[in-house]
mmCIF file of C-alpha atoms in Angstrom:
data_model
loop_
_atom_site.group_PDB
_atom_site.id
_atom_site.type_symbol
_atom_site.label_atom_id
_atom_site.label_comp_id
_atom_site.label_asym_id
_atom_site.label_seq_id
_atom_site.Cartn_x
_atom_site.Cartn_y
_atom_site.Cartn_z
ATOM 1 C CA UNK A 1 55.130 -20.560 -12.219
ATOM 2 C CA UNK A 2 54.366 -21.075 -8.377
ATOM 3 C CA UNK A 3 53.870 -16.925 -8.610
ATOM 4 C CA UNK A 4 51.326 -17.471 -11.847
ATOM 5 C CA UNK A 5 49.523 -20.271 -9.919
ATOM 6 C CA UNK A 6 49.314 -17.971 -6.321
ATOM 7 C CA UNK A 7 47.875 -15.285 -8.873
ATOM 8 C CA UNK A 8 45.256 -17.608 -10.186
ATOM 9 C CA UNK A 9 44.007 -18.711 -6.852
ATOM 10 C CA UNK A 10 43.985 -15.696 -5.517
ATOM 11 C CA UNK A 11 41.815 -14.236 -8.413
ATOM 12 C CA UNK A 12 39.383 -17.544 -8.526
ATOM 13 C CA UNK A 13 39.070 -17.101 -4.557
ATOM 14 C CA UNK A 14 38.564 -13.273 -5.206
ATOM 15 C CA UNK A 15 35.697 -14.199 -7.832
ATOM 16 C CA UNK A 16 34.006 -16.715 -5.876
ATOM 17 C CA UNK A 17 33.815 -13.741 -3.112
ATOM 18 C CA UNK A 18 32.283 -11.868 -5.832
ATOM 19 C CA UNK A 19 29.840 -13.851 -7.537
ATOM 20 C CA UNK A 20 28.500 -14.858 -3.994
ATOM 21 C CA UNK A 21 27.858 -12.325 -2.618
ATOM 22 C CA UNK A 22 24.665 -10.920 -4.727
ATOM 23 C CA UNK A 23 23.783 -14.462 -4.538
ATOM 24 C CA UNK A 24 22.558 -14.067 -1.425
ATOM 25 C CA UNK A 25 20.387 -10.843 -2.136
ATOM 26 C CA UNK A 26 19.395 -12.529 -5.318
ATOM 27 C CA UNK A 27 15.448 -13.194 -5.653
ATOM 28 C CA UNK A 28 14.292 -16.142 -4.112
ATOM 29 C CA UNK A 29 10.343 -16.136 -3.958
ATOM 30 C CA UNK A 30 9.806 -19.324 -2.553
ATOM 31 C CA UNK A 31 12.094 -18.810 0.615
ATOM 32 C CA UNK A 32 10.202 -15.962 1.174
ATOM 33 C CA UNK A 33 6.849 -17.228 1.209
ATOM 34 C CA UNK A 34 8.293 -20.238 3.795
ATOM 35 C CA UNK A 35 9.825 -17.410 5.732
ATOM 36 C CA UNK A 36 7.105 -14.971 5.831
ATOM 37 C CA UNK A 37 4.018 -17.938 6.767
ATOM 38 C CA UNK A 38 6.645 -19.300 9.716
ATOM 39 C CA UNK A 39 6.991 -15.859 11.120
ATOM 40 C CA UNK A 40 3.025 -15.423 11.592
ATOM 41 C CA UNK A 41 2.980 -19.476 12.536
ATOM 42 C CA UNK A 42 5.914 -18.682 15.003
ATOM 43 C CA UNK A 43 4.444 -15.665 16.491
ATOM 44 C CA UNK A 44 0.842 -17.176 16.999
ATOM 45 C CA UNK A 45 1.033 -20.449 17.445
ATOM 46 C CA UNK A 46 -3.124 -21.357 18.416
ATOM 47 C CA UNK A 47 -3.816 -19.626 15.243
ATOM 48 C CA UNK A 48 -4.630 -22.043 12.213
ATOM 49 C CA UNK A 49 -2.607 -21.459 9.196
ATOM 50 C CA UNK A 50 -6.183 -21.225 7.348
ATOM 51 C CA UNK A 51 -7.461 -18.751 10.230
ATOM 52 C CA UNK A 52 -4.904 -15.769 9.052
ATOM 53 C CA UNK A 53 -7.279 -14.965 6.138
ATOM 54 C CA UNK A 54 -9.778 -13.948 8.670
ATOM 55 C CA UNK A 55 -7.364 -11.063 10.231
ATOM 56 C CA UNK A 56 -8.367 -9.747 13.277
ATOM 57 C CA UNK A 57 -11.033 -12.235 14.077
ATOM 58 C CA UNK A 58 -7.791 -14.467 14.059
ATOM 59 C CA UNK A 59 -6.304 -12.561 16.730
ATOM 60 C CA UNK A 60 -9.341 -11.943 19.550
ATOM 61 C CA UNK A 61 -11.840 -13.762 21.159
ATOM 62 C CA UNK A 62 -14.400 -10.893 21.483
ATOM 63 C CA UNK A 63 -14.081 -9.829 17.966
ATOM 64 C CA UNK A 64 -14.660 -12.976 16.608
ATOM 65 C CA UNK A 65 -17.968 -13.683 18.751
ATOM 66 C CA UNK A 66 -19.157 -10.595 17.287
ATOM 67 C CA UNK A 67 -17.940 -11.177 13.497
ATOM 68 C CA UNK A 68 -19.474 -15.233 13.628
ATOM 69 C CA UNK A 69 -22.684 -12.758 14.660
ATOM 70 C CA UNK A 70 -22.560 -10.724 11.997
ATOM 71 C CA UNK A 71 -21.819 -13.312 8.992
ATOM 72 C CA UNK A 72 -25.789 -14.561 9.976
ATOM 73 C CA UNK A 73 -26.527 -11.642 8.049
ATOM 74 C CA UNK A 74 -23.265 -10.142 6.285
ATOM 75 C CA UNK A 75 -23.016 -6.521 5.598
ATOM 76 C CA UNK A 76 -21.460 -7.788 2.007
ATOM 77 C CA UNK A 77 -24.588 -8.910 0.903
ATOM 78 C CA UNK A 78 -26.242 -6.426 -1.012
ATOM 79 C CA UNK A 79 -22.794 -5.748 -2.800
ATOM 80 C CA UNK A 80 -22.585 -9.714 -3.791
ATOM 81 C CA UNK A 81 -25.958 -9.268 -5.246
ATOM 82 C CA UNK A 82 -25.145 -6.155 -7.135
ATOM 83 C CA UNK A 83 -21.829 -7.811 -8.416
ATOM 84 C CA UNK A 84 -24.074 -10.973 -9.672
ATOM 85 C CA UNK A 85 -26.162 -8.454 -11.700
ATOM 86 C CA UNK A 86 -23.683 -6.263 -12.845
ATOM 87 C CA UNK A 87 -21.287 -9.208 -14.071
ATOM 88 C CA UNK A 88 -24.096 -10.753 -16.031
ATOM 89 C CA UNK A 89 -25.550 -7.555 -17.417
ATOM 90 C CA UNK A 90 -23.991 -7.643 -21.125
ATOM 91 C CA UNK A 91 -22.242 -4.439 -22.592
ATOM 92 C CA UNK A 92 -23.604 -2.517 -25.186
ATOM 93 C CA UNK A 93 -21.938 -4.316 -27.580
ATOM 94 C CA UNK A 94 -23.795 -7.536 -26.211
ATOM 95 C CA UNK A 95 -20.475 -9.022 -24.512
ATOM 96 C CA UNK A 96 -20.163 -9.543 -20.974
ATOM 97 C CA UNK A 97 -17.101 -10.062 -18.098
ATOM 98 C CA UNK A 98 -17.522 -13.834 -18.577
ATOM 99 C CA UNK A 99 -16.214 -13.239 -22.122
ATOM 100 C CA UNK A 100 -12.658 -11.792 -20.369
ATOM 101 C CA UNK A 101 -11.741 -14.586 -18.101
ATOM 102 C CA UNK A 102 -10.706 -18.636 -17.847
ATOM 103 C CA UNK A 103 -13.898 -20.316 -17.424
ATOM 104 C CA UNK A 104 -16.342 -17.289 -17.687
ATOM 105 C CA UNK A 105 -15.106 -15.270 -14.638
ATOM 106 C CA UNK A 106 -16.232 -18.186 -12.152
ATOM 107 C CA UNK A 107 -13.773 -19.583 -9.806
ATOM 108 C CA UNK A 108 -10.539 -17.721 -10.986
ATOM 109 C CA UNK A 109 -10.193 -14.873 -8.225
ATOM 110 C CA UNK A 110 -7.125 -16.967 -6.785
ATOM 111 C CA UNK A 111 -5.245 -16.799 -9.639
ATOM 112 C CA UNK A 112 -5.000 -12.897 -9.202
ATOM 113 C CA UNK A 113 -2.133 -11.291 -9.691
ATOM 114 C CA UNK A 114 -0.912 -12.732 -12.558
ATOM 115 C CA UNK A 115 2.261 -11.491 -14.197
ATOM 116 C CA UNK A 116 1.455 -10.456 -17.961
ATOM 117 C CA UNK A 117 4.666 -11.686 -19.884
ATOM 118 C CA UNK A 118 3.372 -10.075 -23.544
ATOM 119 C CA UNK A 119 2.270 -6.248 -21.756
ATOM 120 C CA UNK A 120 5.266 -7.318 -18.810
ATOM 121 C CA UNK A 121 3.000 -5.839 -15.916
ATOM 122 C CA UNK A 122 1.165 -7.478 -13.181
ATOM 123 C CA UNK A 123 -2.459 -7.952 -13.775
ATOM 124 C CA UNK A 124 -4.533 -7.550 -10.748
ATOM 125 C CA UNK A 125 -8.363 -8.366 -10.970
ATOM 126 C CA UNK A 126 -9.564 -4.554 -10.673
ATOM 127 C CA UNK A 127 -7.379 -3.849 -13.894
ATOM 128 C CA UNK A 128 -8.321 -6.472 -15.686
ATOM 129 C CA UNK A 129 -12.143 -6.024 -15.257
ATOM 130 C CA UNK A 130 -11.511 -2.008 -16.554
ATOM 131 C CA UNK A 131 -9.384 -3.503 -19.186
ATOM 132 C CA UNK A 132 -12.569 -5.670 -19.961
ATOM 133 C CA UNK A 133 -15.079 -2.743 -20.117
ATOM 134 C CA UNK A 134 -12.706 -0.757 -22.013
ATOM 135 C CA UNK A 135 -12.013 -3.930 -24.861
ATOM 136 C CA UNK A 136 -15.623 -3.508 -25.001
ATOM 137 C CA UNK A 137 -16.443 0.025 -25.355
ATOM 138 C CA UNK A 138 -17.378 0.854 -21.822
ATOM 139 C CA UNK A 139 -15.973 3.342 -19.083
ATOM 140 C CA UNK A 140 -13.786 2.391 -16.915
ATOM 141 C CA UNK A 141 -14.934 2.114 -13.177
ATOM 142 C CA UNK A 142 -13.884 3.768 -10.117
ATOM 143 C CA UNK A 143 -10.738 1.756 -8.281
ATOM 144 C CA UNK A 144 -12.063 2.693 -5.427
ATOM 145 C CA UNK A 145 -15.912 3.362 -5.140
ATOM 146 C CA UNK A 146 -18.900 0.445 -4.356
ATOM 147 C CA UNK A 147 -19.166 -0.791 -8.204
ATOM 148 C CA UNK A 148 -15.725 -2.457 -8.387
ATOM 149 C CA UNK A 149 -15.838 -3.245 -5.022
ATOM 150 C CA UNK A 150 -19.092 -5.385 -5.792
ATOM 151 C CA UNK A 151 -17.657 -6.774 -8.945
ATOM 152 C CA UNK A 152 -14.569 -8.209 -7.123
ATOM 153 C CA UNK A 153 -16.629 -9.152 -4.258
ATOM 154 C CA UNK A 154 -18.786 -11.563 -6.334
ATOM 155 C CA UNK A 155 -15.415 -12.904 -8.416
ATOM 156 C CA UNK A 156 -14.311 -13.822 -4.671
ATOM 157 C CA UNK A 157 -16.957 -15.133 -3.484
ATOM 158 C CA UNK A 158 -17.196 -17.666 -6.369
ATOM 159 C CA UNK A 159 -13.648 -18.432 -5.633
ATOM 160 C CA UNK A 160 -14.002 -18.941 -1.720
ATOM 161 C CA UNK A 161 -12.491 -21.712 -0.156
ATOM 162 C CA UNK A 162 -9.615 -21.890 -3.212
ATOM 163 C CA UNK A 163 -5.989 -21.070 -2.039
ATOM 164 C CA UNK A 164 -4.120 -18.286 -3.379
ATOM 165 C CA UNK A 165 -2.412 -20.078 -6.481
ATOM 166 C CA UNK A 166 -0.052 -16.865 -7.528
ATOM 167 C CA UNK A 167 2.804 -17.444 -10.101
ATOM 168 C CA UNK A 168 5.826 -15.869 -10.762
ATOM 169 C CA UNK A 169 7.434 -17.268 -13.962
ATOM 170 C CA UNK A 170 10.758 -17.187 -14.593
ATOM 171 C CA UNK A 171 10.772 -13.562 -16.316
ATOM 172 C CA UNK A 172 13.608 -11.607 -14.867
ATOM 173 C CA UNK A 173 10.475 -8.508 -15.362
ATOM 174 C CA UNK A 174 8.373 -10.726 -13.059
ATOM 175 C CA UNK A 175 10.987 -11.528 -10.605
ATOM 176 C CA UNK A 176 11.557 -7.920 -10.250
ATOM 177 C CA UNK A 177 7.653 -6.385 -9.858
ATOM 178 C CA UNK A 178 7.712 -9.116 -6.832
ATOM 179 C CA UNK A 179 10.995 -7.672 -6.196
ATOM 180 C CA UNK A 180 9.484 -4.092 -5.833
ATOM 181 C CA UNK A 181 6.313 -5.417 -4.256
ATOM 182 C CA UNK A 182 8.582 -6.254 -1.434
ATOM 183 C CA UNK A 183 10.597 -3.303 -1.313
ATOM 184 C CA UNK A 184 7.117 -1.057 -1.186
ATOM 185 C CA UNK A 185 5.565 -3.143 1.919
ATOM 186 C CA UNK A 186 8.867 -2.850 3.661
ATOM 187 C CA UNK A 187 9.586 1.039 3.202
ATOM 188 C CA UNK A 188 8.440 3.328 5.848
ATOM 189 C CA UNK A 189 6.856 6.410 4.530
ATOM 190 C CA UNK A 190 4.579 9.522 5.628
ATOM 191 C CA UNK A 191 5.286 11.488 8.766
ATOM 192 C CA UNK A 192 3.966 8.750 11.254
ATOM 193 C CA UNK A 193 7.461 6.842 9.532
ATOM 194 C CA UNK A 194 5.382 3.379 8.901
ATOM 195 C CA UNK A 195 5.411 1.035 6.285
ATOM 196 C CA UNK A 196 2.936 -2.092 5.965
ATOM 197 C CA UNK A 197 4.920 -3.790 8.260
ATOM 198 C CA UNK A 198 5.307 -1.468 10.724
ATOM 199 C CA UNK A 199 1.427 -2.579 11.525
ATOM 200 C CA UNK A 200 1.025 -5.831 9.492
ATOM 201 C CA UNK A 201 3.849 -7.832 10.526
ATOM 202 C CA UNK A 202 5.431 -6.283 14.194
ATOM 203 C CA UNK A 203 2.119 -5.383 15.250
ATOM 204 C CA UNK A 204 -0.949 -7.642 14.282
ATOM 205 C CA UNK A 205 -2.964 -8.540 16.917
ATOM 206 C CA UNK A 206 -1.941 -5.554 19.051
ATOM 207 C CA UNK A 207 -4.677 -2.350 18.674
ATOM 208 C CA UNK A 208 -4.203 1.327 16.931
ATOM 209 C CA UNK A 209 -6.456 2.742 18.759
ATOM 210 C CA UNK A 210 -9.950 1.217 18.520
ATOM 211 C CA UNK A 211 -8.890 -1.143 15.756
ATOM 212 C CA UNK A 212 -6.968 -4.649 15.977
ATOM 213 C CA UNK A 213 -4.546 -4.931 13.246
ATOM 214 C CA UNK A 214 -4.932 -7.702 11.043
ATOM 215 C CA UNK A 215 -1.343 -10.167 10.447
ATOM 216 C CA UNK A 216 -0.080 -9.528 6.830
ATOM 217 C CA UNK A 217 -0.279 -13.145 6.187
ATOM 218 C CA UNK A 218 -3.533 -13.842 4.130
ATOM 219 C CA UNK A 219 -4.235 -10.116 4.344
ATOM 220 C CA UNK A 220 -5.997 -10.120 0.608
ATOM 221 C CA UNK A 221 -7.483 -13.524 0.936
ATOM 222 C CA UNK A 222 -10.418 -11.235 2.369
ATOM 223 C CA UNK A 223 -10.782 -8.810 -0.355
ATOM 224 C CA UNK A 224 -12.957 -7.036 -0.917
ATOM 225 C CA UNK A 225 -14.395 -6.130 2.356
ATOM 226 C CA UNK A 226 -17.062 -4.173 3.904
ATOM 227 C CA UNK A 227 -15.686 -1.807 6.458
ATOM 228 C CA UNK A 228 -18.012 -0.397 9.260
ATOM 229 C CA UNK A 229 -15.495 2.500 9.314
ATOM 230 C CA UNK A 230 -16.300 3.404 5.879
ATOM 231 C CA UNK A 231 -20.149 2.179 6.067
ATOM 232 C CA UNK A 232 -19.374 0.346 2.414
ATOM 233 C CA UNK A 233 -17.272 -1.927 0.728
ATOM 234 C CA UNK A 234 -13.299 -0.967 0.078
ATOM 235 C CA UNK A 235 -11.068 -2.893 -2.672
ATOM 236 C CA UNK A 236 -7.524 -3.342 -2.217
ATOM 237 C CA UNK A 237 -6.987 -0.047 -4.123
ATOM 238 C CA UNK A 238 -9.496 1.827 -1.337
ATOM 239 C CA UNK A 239 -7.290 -0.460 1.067
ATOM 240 C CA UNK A 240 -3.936 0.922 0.086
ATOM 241 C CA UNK A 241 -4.626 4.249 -0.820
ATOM 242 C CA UNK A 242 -6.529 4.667 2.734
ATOM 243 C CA UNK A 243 -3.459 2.855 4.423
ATOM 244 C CA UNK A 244 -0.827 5.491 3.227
ATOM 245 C CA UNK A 245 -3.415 8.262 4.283
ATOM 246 C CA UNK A 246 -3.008 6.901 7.729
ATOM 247 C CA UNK A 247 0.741 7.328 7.579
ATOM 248 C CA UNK A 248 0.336 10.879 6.247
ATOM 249 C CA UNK A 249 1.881 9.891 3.256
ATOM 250 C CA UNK A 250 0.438 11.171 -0.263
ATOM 251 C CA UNK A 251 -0.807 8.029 -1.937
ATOM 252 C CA UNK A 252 -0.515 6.807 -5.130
ATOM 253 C CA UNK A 253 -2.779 6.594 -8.109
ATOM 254 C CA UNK A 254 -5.316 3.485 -7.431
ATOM 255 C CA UNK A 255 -3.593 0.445 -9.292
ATOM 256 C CA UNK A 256 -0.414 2.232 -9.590
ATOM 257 C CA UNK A 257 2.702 0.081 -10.810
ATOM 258 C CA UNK A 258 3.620 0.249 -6.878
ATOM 259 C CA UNK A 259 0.197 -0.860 -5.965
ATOM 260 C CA UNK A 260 0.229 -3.566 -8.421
ATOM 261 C CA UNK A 261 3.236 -4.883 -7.092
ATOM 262 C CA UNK A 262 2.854 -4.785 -3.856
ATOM 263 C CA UNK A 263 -0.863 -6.918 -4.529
ATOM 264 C CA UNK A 264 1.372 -9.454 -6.258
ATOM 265 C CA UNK A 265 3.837 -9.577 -3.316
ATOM 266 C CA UNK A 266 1.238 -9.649 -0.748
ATOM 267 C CA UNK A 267 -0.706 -12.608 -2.771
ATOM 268 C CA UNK A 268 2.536 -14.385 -3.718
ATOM 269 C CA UNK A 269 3.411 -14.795 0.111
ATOM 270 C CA UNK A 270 -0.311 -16.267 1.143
ATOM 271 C CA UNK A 271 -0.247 -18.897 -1.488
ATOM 272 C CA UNK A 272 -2.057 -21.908 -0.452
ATOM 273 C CA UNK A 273 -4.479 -19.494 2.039
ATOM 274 C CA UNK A 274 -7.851 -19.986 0.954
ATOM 275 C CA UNK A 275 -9.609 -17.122 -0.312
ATOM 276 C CA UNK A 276 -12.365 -16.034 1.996
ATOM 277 C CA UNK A 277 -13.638 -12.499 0.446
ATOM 278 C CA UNK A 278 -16.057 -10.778 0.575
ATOM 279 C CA UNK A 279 -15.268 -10.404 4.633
ATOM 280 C CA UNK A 280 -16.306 -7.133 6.681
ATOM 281 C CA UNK A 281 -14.601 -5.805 8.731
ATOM 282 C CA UNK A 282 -15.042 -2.980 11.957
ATOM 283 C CA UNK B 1 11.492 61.653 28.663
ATOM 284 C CA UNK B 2 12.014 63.062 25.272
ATOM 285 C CA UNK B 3 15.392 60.980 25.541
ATOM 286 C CA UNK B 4 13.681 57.465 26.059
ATOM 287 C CA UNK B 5 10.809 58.174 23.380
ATOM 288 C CA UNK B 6 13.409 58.805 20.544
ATOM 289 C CA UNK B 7 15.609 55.838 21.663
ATOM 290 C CA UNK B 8 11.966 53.585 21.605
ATOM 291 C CA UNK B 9 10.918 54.797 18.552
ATOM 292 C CA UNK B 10 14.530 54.434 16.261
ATOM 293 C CA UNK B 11 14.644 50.501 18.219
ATOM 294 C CA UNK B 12 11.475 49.797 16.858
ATOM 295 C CA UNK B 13 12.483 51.571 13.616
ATOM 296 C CA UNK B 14 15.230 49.572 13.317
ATOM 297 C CA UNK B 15 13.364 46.215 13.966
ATOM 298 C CA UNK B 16 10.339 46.294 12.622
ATOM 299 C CA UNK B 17 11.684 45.690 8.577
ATOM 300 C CA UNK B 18 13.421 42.348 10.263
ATOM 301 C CA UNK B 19 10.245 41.125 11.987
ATOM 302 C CA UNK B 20 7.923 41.830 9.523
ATOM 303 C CA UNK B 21 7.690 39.045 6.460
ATOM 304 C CA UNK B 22 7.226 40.890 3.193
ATOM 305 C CA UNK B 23 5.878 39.275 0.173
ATOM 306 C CA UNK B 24 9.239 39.035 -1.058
ATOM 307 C CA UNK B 25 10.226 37.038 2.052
ATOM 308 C CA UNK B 26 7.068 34.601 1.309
ATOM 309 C CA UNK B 27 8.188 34.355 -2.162
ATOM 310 C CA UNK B 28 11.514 33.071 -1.471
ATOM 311 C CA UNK B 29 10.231 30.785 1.446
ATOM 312 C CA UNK B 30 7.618 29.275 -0.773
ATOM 313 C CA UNK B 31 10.070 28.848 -3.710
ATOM 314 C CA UNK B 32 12.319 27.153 -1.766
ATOM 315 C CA UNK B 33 9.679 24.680 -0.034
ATOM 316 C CA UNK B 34 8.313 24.406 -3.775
ATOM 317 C CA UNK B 35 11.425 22.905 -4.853
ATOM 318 C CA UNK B 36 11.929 20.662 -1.636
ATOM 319 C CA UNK B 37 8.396 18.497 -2.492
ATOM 320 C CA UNK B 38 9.282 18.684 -5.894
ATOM 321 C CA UNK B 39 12.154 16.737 -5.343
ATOM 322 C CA UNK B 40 10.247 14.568 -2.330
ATOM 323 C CA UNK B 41 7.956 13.251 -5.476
ATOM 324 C CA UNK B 42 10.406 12.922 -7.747
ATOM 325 C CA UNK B 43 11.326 10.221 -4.807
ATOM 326 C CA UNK B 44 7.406 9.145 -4.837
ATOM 327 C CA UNK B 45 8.022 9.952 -0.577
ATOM 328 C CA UNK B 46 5.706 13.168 -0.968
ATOM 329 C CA UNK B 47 3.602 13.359 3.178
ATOM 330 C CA UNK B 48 -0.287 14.810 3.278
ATOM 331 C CA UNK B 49 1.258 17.450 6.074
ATOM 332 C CA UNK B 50 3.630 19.008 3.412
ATOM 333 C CA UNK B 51 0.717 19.676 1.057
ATOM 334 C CA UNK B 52 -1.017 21.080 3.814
ATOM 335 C CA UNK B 53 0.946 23.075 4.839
ATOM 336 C CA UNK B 54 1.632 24.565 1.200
ATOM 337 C CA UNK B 55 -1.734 24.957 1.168
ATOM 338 C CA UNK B 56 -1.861 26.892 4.047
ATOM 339 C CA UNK B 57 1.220 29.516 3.377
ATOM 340 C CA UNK B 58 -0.675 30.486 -0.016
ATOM 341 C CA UNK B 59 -3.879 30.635 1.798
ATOM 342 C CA UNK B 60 -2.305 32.998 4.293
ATOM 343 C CA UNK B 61 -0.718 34.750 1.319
ATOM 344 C CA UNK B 62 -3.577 35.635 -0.556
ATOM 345 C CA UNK B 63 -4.617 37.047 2.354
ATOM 346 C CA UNK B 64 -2.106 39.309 3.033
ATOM 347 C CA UNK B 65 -0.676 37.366 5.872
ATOM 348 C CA UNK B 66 3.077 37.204 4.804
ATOM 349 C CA UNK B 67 4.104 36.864 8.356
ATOM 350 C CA UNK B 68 1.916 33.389 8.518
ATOM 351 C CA UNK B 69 2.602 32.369 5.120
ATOM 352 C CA UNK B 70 6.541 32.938 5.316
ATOM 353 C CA UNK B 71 6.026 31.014 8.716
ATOM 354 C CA UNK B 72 4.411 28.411 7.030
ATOM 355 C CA UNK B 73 6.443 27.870 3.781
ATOM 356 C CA UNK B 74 9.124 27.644 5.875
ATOM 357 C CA UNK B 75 7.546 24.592 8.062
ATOM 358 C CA UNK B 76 6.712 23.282 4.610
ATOM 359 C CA UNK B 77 10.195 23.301 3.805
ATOM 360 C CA UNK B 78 11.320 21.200 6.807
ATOM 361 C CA UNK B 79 8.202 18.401 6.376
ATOM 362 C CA UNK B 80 9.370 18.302 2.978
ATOM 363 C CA UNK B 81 13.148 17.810 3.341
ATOM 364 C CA UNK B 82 12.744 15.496 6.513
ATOM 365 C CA UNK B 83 10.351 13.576 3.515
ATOM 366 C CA UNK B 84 13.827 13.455 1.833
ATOM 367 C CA UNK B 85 15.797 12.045 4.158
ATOM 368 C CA UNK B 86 12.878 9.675 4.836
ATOM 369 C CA UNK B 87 13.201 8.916 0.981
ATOM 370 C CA UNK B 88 16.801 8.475 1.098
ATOM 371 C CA UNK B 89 17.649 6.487 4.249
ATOM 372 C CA UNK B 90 14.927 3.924 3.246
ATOM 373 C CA UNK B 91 16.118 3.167 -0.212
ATOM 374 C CA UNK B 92 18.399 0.238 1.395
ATOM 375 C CA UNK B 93 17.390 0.001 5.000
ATOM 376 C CA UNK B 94 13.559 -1.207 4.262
ATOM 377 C CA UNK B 95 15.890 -4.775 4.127
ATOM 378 C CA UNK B 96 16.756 -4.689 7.456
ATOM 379 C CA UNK B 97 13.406 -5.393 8.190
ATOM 380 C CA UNK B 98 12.638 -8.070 5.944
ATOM 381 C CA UNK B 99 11.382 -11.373 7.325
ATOM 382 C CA UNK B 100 13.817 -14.012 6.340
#
């Protein structure tokens, strides 16, 4: 009996071994988030929590002199105006984008990426306005090119001030494109050997070359912005696609799964940041 | 004289078929670095330099260049295993540098 009751033990201890130990690799979202904002609150300590959203400008004096300068007259404008017109211009069926989204399109860039339980993908804005034209009869855009870029800046800019409100519901398929979201911004890649946070979390506020790297933290609170480097506006698809380039990796296809993801991740961990896009950017 | 000319000319005989890539020689290379960034997308961990340098060996190819394009196919090779590895070692250690 005492030998059936040392077996016992032994297995229960053996199981509690077991069943703890993925446990602590299991998904936890929320710890995360708490991790990832102390890290950047840790690391600069004069920086606002709010001020992350305004990346480099966050991180240097001169930079920001200059950007305060330039938001007297913001490169973004044109593209804001554009955006107005081309989100009220109706399809050719008559519709318009107002008829895709909560409360007509207005206000609702914050809630963006949202996990779709019925198609079980993550919805990022630049999908769902091509998923709009295309309900409607019209082309899809270019991911990367000034259109969607003006579209999304005007859906921001109607949202600015709003913190990132991103959910992830308790979908095992949700937990796990947050899951891969993570993996992707971790993972080095390309011959340079980066990944994001290579540059976004050991290195923001340090330069690459003439650039200052913005923190990861509030990264697509921002989005989309104009970039002096590329005289014109860049979404987060331009964004990612240009930052594997850099790495010498071959980039994925603009709102790949990957991509998608990784938005979601990226948003996920900046909840409560207010969104601040359209912002330009050297 | 006569001695050290025939010497010279049945060493560089003998040599030149080793130096010299033949298309054959680019063929295999280009194969083999073919296969290697096949395998580097099938792990979505393909780098720009690989497809360059693909690019280049059948640029130097069609040419006529075997010499540069066996060169070259062979440098793709490399990029695209060392893609591989790249691939491979990060499919657990990305964690290590997690924030937590």
């Amino acid at each position: 009996m005492r030998f059936v009751i040392a077996l016992v033990s032994a297995a229960l201890a053996a199981s509690v071994i077991v069943s703890a130990a993925p446990a602590s690799d299991a998904p936890d979202p929320a710890a995360d988030a708490e991790a990832f904002r102390n890290y950047f609150v840790t690391k600069f300590p004069k920086v606002k929590l709010e001020d992350f959203v305004n990346g480099p400008y966050s991180m240097n004096k001169d930079m920001r002199r200059q950007w305060q300068e330039k938001e007297e007259f913001p490169p973004y404008e044109f593209a804001l105006e554009a955006g107005k017109e081309m989100f009220a211009a109706p399809f050719k069926n008559g519709k318009t984008y107002a008829d895709c989204f909560e409360n007509g399109g207005i206000g609702v860039r914050q809630n963006f990426p949202y996990f779709d339980a019925k198609q079980g993908e993550v919805i990022t804005l630049e999908l769902a306005l091509n998923r709009c034209r295309t309900a409607n009869g019209e082309a899809p855009l270019s991911y990367v090119k000034d259109e969607m870029a003006s579209l999304t800046a005007y859906m921001a800019f109607t949202s600015r001030g709003k913190p990132f409100d991103i959910k992830i519901p308790d979908d095992p398929r949700a937990l796990a494109a947050y899951e891969n979201g993570k993996r992707y911004f971790y993972t080095r890649r390309g011959q340079l050997n980066f990944s994001c946070a290579s540059c976004h979390v050991q290195s923001p506020g340090e330069r690459l070359r003439a650039e200052i790297l913005a923190p990861a933290l509030g990264i697509l609170n921002a989005m989309p912005i104009y970039r002096s480097e590329w005289a014109g506006m860049g979404t987060i698809s331009r964004r990612f696609i240009t930052c594997n380039s850099q790495t010498r990796a071959v980039p994925e296809e603009a709102q790949s799964e990957d991509y998608r993801d990784l938005e979601y991740f990226l948003s996920y961990v900046s909840n409560g940041l207010p969104i601040s896009g359209p912002g330009a950017r050297p | 004289m006569r001695h050290i000319v025939l010497v010279a000319s049945l060493l560089i005989a003998a040599t030149a078929p080793a130096l010299a890539a033949s298309e054959a020689d680019f063929k295999a290379a280009y194969a083999a670095a073919d296969a290697a960034e096949k395998e580097a997308g099938s792990l979505r961990n393909q780098w720009l330099t690989t497809e360059t340098t693909l690019k280049a060996a059948k640029n130097a190819a069609d040419k006529g260049d075997f010499e540069a394009a066996t060169a070259s196919a062979k440098e793709a090779e490399a990029l695209a295993r060392a893609s591989i590895v790249q691939a491979t070692g990060e499919k657990d250690r990305w964690k290590d540098a997690e924030i937590r």
